[in-house]
Coordinates of C-alpha atoms in Angstrom, one line a residue:
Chain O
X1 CA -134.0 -50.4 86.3
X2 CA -134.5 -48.4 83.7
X3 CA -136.0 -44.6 85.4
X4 CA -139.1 -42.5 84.0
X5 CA -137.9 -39.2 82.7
X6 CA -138.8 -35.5 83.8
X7 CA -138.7 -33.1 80.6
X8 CA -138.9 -29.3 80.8
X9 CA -139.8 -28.0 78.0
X10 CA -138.8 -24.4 76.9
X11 CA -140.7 -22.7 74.2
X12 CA -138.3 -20.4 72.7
X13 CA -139.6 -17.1 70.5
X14 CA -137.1 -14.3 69.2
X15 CA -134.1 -16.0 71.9
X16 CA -136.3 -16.0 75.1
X17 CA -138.3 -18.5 76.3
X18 CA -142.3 -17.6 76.6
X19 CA -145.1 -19.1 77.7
X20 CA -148.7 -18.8 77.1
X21 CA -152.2 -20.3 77.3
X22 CA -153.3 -22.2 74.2
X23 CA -150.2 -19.9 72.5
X24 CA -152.2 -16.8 73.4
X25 CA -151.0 -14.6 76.2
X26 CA -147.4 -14.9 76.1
X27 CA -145.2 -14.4 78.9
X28 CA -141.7 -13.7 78.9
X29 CA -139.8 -16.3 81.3
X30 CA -136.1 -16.1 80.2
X31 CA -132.7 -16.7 79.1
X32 CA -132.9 -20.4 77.3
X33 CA -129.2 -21.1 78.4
X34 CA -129.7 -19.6 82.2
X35 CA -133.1 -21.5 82.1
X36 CA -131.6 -24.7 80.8
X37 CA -128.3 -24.5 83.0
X38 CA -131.1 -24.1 86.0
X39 CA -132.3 -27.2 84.8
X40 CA -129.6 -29.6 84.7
X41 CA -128.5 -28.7 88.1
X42 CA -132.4 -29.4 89.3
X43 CA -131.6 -33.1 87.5
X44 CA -133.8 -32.9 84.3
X45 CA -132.7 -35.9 82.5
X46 CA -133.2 -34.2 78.8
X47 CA -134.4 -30.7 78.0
X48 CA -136.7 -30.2 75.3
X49 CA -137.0 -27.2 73.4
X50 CA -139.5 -26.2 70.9
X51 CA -139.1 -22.8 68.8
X52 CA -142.5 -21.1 68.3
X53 CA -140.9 -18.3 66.3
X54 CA -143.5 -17.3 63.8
X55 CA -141.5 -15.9 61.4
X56 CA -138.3 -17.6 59.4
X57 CA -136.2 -14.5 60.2
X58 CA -135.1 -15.1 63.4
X59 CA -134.9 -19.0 63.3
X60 CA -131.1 -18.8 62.9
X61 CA -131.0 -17.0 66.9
X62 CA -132.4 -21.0 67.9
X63 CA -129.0 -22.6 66.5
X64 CA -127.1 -20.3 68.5
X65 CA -129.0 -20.8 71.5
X66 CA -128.8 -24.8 71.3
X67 CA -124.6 -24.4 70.5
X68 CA -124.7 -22.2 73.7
X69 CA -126.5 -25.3 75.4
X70 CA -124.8 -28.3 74.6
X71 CA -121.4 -26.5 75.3
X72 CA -122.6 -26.4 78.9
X73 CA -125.2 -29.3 79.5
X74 CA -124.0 -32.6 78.9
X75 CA -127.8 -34.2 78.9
X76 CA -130.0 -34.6 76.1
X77 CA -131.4 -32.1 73.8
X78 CA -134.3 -32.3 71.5
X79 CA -135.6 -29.5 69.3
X80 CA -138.4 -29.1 67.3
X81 CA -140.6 -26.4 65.5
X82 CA -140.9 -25.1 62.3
X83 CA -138.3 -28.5 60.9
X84 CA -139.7 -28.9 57.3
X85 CA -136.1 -30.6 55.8
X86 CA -133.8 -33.3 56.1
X87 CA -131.2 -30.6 55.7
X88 CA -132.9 -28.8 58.8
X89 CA -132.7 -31.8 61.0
X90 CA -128.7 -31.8 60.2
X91 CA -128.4 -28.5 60.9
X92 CA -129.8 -28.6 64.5
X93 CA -127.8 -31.9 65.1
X94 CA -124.9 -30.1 64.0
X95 CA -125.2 -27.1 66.5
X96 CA -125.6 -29.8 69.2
X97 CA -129.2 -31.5 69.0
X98 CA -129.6 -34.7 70.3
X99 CA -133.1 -35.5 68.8
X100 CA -135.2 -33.8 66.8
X101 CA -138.9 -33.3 66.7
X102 CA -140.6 -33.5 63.7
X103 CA -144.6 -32.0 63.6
X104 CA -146.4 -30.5 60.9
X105 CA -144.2 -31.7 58.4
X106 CA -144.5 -35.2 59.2
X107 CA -148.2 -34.6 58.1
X108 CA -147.6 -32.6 55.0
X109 CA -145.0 -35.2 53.8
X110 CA -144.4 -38.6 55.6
X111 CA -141.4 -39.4 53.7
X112 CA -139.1 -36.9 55.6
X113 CA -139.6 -39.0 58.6
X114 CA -138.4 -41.7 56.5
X115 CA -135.5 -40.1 54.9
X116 CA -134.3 -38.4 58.0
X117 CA -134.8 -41.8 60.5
X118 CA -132.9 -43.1 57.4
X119 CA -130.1 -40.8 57.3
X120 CA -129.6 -40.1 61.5
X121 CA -130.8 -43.1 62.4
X122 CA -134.4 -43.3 64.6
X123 CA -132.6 -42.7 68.0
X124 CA -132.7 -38.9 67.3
X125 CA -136.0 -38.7 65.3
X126 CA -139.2 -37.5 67.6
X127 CA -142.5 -37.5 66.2
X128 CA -144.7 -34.6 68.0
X129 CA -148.4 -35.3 67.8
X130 CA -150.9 -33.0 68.7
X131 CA -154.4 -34.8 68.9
X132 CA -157.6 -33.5 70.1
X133 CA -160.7 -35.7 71.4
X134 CA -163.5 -35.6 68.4
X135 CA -167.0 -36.6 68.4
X136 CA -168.7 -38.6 65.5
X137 CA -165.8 -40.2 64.4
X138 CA -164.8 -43.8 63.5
X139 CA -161.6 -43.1 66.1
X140 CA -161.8 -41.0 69.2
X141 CA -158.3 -38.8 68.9
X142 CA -157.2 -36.4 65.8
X143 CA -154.1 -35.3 65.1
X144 CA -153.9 -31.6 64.5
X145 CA -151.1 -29.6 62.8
X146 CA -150.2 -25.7 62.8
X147 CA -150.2 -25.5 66.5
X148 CA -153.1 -27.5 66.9
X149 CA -155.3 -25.5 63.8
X150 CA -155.8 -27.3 60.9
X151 CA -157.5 -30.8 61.2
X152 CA -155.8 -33.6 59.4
X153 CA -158.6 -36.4 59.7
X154 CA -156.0 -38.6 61.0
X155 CA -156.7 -41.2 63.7
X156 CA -154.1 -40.3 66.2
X157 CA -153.4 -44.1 67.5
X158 CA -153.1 -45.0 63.9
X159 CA -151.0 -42.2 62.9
X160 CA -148.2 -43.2 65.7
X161 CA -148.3 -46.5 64.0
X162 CA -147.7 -45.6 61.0
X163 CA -144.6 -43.2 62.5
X164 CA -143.3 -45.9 64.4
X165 CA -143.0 -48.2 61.2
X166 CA -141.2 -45.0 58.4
X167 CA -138.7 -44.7 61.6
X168 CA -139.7 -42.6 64.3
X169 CA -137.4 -43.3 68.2
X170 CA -139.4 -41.9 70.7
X171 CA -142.9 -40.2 70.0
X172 CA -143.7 -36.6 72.1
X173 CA -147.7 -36.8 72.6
X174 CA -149.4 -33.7 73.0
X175 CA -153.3 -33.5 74.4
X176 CA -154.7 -29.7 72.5
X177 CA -157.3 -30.2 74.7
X178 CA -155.1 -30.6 77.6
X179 CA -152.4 -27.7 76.7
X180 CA -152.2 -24.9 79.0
X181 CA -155.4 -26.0 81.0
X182 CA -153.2 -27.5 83.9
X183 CA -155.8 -30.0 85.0
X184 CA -153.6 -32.7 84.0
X185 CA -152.1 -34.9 80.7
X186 CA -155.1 -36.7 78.9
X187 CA -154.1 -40.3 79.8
X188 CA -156.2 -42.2 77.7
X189 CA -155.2 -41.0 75.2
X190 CA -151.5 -41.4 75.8
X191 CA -152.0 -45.1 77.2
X192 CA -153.7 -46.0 73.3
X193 CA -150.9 -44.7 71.7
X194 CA -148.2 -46.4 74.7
X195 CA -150.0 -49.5 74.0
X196 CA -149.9 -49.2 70.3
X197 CA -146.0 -48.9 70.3
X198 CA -143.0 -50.3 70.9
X199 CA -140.8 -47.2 71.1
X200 CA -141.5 -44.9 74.5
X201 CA -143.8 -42.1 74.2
X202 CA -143.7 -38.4 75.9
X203 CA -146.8 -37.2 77.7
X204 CA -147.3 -33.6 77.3
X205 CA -150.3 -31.1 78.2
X206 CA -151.9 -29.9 80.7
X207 CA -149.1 -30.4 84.0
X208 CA -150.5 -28.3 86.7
X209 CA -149.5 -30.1 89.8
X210 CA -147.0 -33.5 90.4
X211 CA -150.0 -35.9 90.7
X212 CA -150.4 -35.5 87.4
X213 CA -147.0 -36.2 86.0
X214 CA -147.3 -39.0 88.3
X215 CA -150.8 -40.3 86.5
X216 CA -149.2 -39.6 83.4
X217 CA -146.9 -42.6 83.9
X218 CA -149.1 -44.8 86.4
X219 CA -152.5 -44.4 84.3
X220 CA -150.8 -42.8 80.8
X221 CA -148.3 -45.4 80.1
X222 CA -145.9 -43.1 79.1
X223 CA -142.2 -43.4 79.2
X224 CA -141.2 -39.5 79.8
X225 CA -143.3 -36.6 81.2
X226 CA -143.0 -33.3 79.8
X227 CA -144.1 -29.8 81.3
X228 CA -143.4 -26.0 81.1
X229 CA -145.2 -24.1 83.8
X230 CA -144.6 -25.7 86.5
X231 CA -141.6 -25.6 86.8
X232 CA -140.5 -22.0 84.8
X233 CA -142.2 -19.9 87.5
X234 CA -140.9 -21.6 90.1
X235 CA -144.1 -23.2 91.5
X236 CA -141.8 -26.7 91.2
X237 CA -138.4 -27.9 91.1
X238 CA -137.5 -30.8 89.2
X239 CA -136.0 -31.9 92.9
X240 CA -139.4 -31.9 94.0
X241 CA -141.2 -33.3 91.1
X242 CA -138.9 -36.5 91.5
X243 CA -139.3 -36.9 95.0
X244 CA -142.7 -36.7 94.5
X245 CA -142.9 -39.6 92.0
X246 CA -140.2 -41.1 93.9
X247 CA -142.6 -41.3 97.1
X248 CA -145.5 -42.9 94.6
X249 CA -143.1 -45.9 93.7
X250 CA -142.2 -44.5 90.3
X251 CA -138.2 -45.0 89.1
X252 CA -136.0 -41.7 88.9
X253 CA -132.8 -40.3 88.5
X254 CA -131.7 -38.8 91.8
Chain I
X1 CA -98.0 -29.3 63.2
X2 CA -100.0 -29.6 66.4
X3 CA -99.9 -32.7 68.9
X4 CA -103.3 -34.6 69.1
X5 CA -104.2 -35.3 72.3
X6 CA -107.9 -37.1 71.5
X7 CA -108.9 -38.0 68.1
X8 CA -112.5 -38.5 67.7
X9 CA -112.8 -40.4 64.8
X10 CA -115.6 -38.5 62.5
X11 CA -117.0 -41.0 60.0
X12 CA -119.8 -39.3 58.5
X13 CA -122.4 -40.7 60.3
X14 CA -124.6 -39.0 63.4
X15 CA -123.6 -36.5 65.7
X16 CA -120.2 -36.2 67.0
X17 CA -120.2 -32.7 68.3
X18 CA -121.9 -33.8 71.7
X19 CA -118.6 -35.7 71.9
X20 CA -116.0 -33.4 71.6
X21 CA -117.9 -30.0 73.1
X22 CA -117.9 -32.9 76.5
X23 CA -114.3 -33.4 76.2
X24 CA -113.0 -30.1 75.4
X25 CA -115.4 -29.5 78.6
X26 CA -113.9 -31.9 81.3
X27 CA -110.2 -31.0 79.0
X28 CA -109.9 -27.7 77.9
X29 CA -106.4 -27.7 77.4
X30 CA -106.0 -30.6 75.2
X31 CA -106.0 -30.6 71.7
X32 CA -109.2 -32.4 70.8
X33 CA -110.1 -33.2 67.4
X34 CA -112.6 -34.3 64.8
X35 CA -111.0 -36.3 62.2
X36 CA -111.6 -38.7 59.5
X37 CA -107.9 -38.5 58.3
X38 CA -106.3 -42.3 59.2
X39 CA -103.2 -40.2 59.5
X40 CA -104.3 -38.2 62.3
X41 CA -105.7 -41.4 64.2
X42 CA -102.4 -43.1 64.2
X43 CA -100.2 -40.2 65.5
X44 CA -103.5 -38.8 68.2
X45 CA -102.3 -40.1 71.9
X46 CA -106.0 -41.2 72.7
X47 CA -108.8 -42.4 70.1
X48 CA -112.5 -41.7 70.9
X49 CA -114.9 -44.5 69.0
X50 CA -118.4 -42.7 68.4
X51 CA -121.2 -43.9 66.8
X52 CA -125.0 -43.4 65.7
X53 CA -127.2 -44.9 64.0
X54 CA -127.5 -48.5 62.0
X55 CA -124.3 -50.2 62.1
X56 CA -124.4 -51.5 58.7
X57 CA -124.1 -47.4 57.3
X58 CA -121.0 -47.3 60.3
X59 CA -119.6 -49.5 58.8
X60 CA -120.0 -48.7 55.3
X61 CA -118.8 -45.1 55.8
X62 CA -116.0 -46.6 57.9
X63 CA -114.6 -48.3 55.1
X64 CA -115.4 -45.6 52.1
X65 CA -113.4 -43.3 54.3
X66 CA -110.5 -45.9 54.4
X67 CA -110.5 -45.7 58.4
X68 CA -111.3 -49.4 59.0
X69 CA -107.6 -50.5 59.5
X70 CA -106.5 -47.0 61.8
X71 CA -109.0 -48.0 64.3
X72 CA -108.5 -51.3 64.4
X73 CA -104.9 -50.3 64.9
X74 CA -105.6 -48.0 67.8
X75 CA -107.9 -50.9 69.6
X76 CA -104.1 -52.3 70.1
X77 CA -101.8 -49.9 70.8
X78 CA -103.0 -46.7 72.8
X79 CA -105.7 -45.2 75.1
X80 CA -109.2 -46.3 73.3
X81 CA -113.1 -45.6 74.1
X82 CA -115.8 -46.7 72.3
X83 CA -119.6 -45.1 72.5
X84 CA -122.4 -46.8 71.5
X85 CA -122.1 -48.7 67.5
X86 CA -118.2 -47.7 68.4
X87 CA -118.5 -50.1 70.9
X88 CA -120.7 -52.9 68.9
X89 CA -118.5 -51.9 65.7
X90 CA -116.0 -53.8 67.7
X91 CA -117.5 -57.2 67.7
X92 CA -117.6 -60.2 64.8
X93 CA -121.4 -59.8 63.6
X94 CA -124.2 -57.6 64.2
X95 CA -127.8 -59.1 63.8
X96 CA -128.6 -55.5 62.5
X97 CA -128.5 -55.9 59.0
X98 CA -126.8 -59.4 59.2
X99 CA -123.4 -56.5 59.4
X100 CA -120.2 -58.0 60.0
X101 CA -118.3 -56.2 62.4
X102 CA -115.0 -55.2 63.0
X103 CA -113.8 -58.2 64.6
X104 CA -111.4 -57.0 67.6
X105 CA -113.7 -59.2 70.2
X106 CA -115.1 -62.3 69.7
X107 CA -119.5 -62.2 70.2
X108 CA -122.7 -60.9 68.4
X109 CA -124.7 -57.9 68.9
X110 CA -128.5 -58.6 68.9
X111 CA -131.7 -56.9 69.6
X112 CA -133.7 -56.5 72.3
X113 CA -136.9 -59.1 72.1
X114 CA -139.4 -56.3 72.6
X115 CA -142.5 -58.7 72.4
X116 CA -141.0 -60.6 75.2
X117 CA -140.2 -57.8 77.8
X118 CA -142.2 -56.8 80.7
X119 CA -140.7 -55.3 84.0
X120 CA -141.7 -56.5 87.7
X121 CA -145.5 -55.4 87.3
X122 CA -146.0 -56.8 83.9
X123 CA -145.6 -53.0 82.0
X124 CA -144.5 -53.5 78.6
X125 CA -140.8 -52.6 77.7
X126 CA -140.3 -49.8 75.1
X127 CA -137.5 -50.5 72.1
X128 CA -134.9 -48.5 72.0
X129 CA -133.9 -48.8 75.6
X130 CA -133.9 -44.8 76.2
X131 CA -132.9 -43.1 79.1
X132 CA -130.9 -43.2 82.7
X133 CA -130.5 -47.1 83.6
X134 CA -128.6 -47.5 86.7
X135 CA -124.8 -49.1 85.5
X136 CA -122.7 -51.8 87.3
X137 CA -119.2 -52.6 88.1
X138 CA -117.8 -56.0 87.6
X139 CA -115.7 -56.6 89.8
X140 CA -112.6 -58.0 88.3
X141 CA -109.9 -58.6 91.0
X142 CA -110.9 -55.8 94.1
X143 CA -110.4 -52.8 92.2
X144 CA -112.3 -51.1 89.8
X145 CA -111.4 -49.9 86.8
X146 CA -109.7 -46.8 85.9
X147 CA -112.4 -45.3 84.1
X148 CA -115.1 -46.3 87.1
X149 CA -113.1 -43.8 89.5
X150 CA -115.2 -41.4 91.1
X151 CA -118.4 -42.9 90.2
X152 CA -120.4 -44.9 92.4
X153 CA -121.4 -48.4 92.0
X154 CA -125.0 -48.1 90.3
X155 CA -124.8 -45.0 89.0
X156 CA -127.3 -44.1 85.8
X157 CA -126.0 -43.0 82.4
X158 CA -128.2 -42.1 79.5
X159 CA -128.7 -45.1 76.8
X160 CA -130.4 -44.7 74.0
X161 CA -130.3 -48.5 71.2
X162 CA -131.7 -51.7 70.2
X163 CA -129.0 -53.7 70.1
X164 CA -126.3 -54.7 72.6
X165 CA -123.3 -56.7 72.4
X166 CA -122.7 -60.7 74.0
X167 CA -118.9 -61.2 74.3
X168 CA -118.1 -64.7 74.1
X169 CA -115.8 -63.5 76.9
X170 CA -117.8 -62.4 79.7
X171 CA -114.3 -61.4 81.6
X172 CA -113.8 -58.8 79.5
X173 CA -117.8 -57.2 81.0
X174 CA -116.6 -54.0 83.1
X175 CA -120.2 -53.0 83.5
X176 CA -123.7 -53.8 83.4
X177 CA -127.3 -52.7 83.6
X178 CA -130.7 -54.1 83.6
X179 CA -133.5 -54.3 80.9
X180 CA -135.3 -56.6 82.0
X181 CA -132.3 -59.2 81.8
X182 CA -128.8 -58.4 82.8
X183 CA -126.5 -57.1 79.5
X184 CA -123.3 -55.5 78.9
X185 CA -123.1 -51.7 79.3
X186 CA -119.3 -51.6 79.6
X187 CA -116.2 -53.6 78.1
X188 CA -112.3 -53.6 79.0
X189 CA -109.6 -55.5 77.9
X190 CA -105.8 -53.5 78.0
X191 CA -106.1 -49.8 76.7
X192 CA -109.7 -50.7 75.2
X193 CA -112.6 -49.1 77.1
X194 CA -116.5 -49.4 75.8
X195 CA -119.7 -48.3 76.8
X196 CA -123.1 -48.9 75.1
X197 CA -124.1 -45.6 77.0
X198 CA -123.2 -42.2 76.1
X199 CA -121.1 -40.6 78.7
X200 CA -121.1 -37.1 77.0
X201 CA -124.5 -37.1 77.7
X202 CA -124.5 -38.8 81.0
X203 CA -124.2 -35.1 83.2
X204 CA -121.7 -36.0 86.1
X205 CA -121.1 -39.4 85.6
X206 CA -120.5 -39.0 82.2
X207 CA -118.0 -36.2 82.7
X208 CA -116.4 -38.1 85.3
X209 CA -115.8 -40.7 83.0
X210 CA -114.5 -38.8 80.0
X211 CA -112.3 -37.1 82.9
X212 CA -111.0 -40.7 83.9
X213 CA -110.0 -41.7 79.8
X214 CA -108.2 -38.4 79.4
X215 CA -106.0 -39.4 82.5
X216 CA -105.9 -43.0 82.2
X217 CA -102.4 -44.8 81.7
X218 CA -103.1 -48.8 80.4

């Protein structure tokens, strides 16, 4: 039977991975290649890594990292963040990429999801979603762009449809509301979306113990959980998380 | 001019450096390279079959590249692995695209009915099939294949399609997984060995695997 996935994710700034709180506060928490080799001997089953670098100048320093990777970690490797081209989603598959998420640009102009699905194929095209819960609306989700700043007025169930249908594989939910908060993924929302869709869907936001990746795929539907914290200071391995999930009848990779 | 120990053949489409940064990795002291020279195909020891995305493109760039006939060559007469659309390249006709395939095996590739699947508590089944299924040996005669050495029976590799190949020849199945029916994950016939998974991205298993081509003698 086909096993539910365990994600880290790294958020990578300036060649070290960070964390913060809503992307305030961040905290330094490593080499991406010693972080990601830490990983894969845990048993991730992909690594996801997202580059939060605000400025273009040191976006080259992410290729580098990801060829450092993939010469040393023979699982699979997304990357997303700041990917605003067809010609950047070749670059990052060319330096050793697996998939590649696509955010704000997917927003901005639809057709790159298209044209890239089109050109890679769909198996290595993730859409990233960032949706908050909204009040007085016709829908109850929205999907954000800019790091979850700028409203879109999109229905976030609808939008993953309409991903889904220009070519999107695999779609990496994120909950705003959730992120950072570690009180655990908001599964309604992901369930809408898991139901919505054929292809499988990430849960992401707001991982602060293993119940919750374990609601995440129980009550959120989802095919993958993703989460940062946890397990970068060490409160988790990815040993434990799968034991955990193991022990609550859920599939893994041991 | 230098002996090629593993050509991967390199036929514009998807990502083929996973491939060879695994097989330099489990290899470093052969001579592995990328190619989409015909001539380097027919004098390489060992071919290595990749492939991504829609098979009608594969196909396409296989032929504008003039490779078509080089790799059906090498499917006959030395050490050959296919990944993925290298392995459903290798069949009659593909129901993506109504493609017609390369024809070295007799069978269709077709999709997975994703209206139609649900697993043992009635969860519906995501299309593509992505992730770490667990992968069976046939067992032809007592002993497993070469390329199954050192891995256990059941062990999970990372799949990532849509579409998966029915041999008319189910003899020639070396492996097998579940989703929610039984299909092929691995195919072997002579010095021909194909997985629909992607070993180079399987972690141990995988390695082990790639490990097991580079020293396997049909």
């Amino acid at each position: 039977m086909l096993a539910k996935r365990i994600i880290p994710c790294l958020d990578v700034t300036d060649g070290r991975v960070v964390k913060g709180v809503n992307f305030l506060e961040l905290r330094d928490a490593g080499d991406p290649v010693e972080i990601a080799k830490r990983y894969d001997e845990q048993g991730a089953d992909e690594l996801t890594f997202l580059d939060i670098t605000a400025s273009s100048d040191n976006r080259g320093l992410l290729l580098h990292i990801i060829e450092e990777v993939a010469s040393q970690v023979f699982i699979p490797l997304t990357v997303g963040g700041g990917v605003r081209e067809v010609e950047d989603v070749r670059r990052l598959l060319n330096a050793g990429a697996d998939k590649v998420s696509i955010n704000t640009t997917a927003v901005l102009n639809p057709n790159m999801v298209r044209d890239a699905a089109a050109r890679f194929g769909s198996q290595c095209i993730v859409v990233a979603i960032d949706a908050k819960k909204v009040e007085n609306q016709a829908f109850e989700w929205e999907v954000f762009t800019h790091g979850g700043r700028k409203p879109t007025g999109l229905d976030a169930v609808k939008w993953a449809e309409y991903m889904v249908s220009l070519g999107a594989g695999e779609l990496l939910v994120t909950s705003m509301d959730r992120d950072g908060t570690k009180i655990g993924f908001n599964n309604p929302l992901n369930r809408a979306i898991s139901n919505a869709v054929d292809v499988p869907i990430i849960a992401s936001g707001g991982v602060g113990n293993l119940q919750h990746l374990v609601e995440g795929i129980q009550l959120g539907g989802a095919d993958a959980v993703l989460a940062a914290s946890i397990f970068h200071y060490g409160e988790y391995t990815v040993q434990q998380a799968k034991a955990y999930m193991q022990q609550h009848g859920i599939e893994v990779r041991l | 001019m230098k002996k090629i120990d593993i050509a991967v053949v390199d036929y514009g489409m998807g990502n083929l450096r996973s491939v060879s940064k695994a097989l330099e990795h489990v290899a470093p002291t052969k001579n592995v390279l990328v190619t989409s020279n015909p001539k380097d195909i027919a004098s390489a020891s060992r071919v290595v079959f990749p492939g991504q995305g829609a098979m009608p493109d594969c196909i396409r760039e296989l032929d504008l590249r003039g490779l078509r006939q080089a790799v059906i060559d090498a499917t006959s007469n030395k050490p050959f692995l296919g990944i993925c659309i290298g392995m459903q390249m290798l069949f009659e006709h593909s129901e993506e695209g109504d493609c017609p395939g390369l024809g070295v095996f007799n069978g269709l590739v077709t999709r997975f009915n994703a209206d139609a699947m649900h697993d043992a508590n009635g969860a519906k089944l995501k299309v593509p099939h992505m992730g770490w299924n667990q992968v069976y040996q046939s067992q032809v005669s007592q002993k497993p294949h070469c390329l199954w050495q050192g891995i256990e029976n059941g062990a999970r590799f990372y799949y990532v399609h849509s579409y998966y190949v029915l041999p008319d020849d189910d003899s020639i199945t070396s492996g097998f997984s579940e989703y929610p029916q039984r299909f092929t994950g691995a195919i072997a016939k002579d010095n021909l060995f194909a997985v629909q998974f992607h070993p180079e991205k399987s972690a141990n298993a995988g390695l082990q695997m790639l490990s097991n081509f580079i020293a396997w003698n049909p």
